CSV table of C-alpha atoms in Angstrom, one decimal:
chain,number,residue,atom,x,y,z
A,274,GLU,CA,-14.9,94.0,166.3
A,275,ILE,CA,-17.6,93.2,168.9
A,276,ARG,CA,-19.0,90.4,166.6
A,277,ARG,CA,-15.5,89.0,166.2
A,278,GLN,CA,-14.9,88.9,169.9
A,279,GLN,CA,-18.3,87.4,170.5
A,280,ALA,CA,-17.6,84.7,167.9
A,281,ILE,CA,-14.3,83.9,169.6
A,282,ALA,CA,-16.0,83.7,173.0
A,283,ASP,CA,-18.7,81.4,171.5
A,284,GLU,CA,-16.1,79.1,170.0
A,285,GLN,CA,-14.3,78.9,173.3
A,286,LYS,CA,-17.5,78.2,175.2
A,287,ALA,CA,-18.4,75.4,172.8
A,288,ALA,CA,-14.9,73.9,173.1
A,289,ASP,CA,-15.1,74.0,176.9
A,290,GLU,CA,-18.5,72.4,176.8
A,291,LYS,CA,-17.3,69.6,174.5
A,292,ARG,CA,-14.3,69.0,176.7
A,293,ALA,CA,-16.4,68.8,179.8
A,294,SER,CA,-18.9,66.5,178.1
A,295,ASN,CA,-16.0,64.2,177.0
A,296,THR,CA,-14.6,64.2,180.6
A,297,ARG,CA,-17.9,63.1,182.0
A,298,HIS,CA,-18.2,60.4,179.4
A,299,VAL,CA,-14.7,59.0,180.1
A,300,THR,CA,-15.3,59.1,183.8
A,301,LYS,CA,-18.6,57.2,183.4
A,302,ILE,CA,-16.9,54.5,181.3
A,303,LYS,CA,-14.0,54.1,183.7
A,304,LYS,CA,-16.3,54.0,186.7
A,305,GLY,CA,-18.3,51.2,185.0
A,306,ALA,CA,-15.1,49.2,184.3
A,307,LYS,CA,-14.0,49.6,187.9
A,308,GLU,CA,-17.4,48.5,189.3
A,309,SER,CA,-17.4,45.5,187.0
A,310,LEU,CA,-13.9,44.5,188.3
A,311,MET,CA,-15.1,44.9,191.9
A,312,ALA,CA,-18.1,42.8,191.2
A,313,LEU,CA,-15.7,40.0,190.3
A,314,GLY,CA,-14.0,40.3,193.7
A,315,VAL,CA,-11.2,42.8,192.9
A,316,ASP,CA,-10.7,45.3,195.7
A,317,GLU,CA,-11.3,48.9,194.8
A,318,LYS,CA,-7.6,50.0,194.9
A,319,LYS,CA,-6.5,47.3,192.5
A,320,ALA,CA,-9.6,47.9,190.3
A,321,ILE,CA,-8.6,51.5,189.9
A,322,GLU,CA,-5.0,50.5,189.1
A,323,ILE,CA,-6.2,48.0,186.4
A,324,VAL,CA,-8.6,50.6,184.8
A,325,GLN,CA,-5.8,53.2,184.8
A,326,ALA,CA,-3.4,50.7,183.2
A,327,LEU,CA,-6.1,49.8,180.6
A,328,SER,CA,-6.7,53.5,179.8
A,329,HIS,CA,-2.9,54.1,179.3
A,330,GLY,CA,-2.5,51.1,177.0
A,331,GLU,CA,-0.3,49.3,179.5
A,332,ILE,CA,-2.1,46.0,179.2
A,333,LYS,CA,-1.5,44.2,175.9
A,334,ASN,CA,-4.4,43.3,173.6
A,335,CYS,CA,-6.9,45.1,175.8
A,336,THR,CA,-8.5,48.5,175.3
A,337,ILE,CA,-11.3,50.7,176.7
A,338,ASN,CA,-13.6,52.1,174.0
A,339,TYR,CA,-15.0,55.4,174.9
């Protein structure tokens, strides 16, 4: 019983770590896209809106690859 509970806890911890790692990666990619847009003269608020639209698939023929 203790081993089973430990295995469940280990699986949950691994899943949590994987999710956190993915969140950090996605954040890094979105930040880079936002900064690239800002380097082109887009203000920060509009750059954030554009990146969000890209990540939600709202802009045709454009995607963000994570």
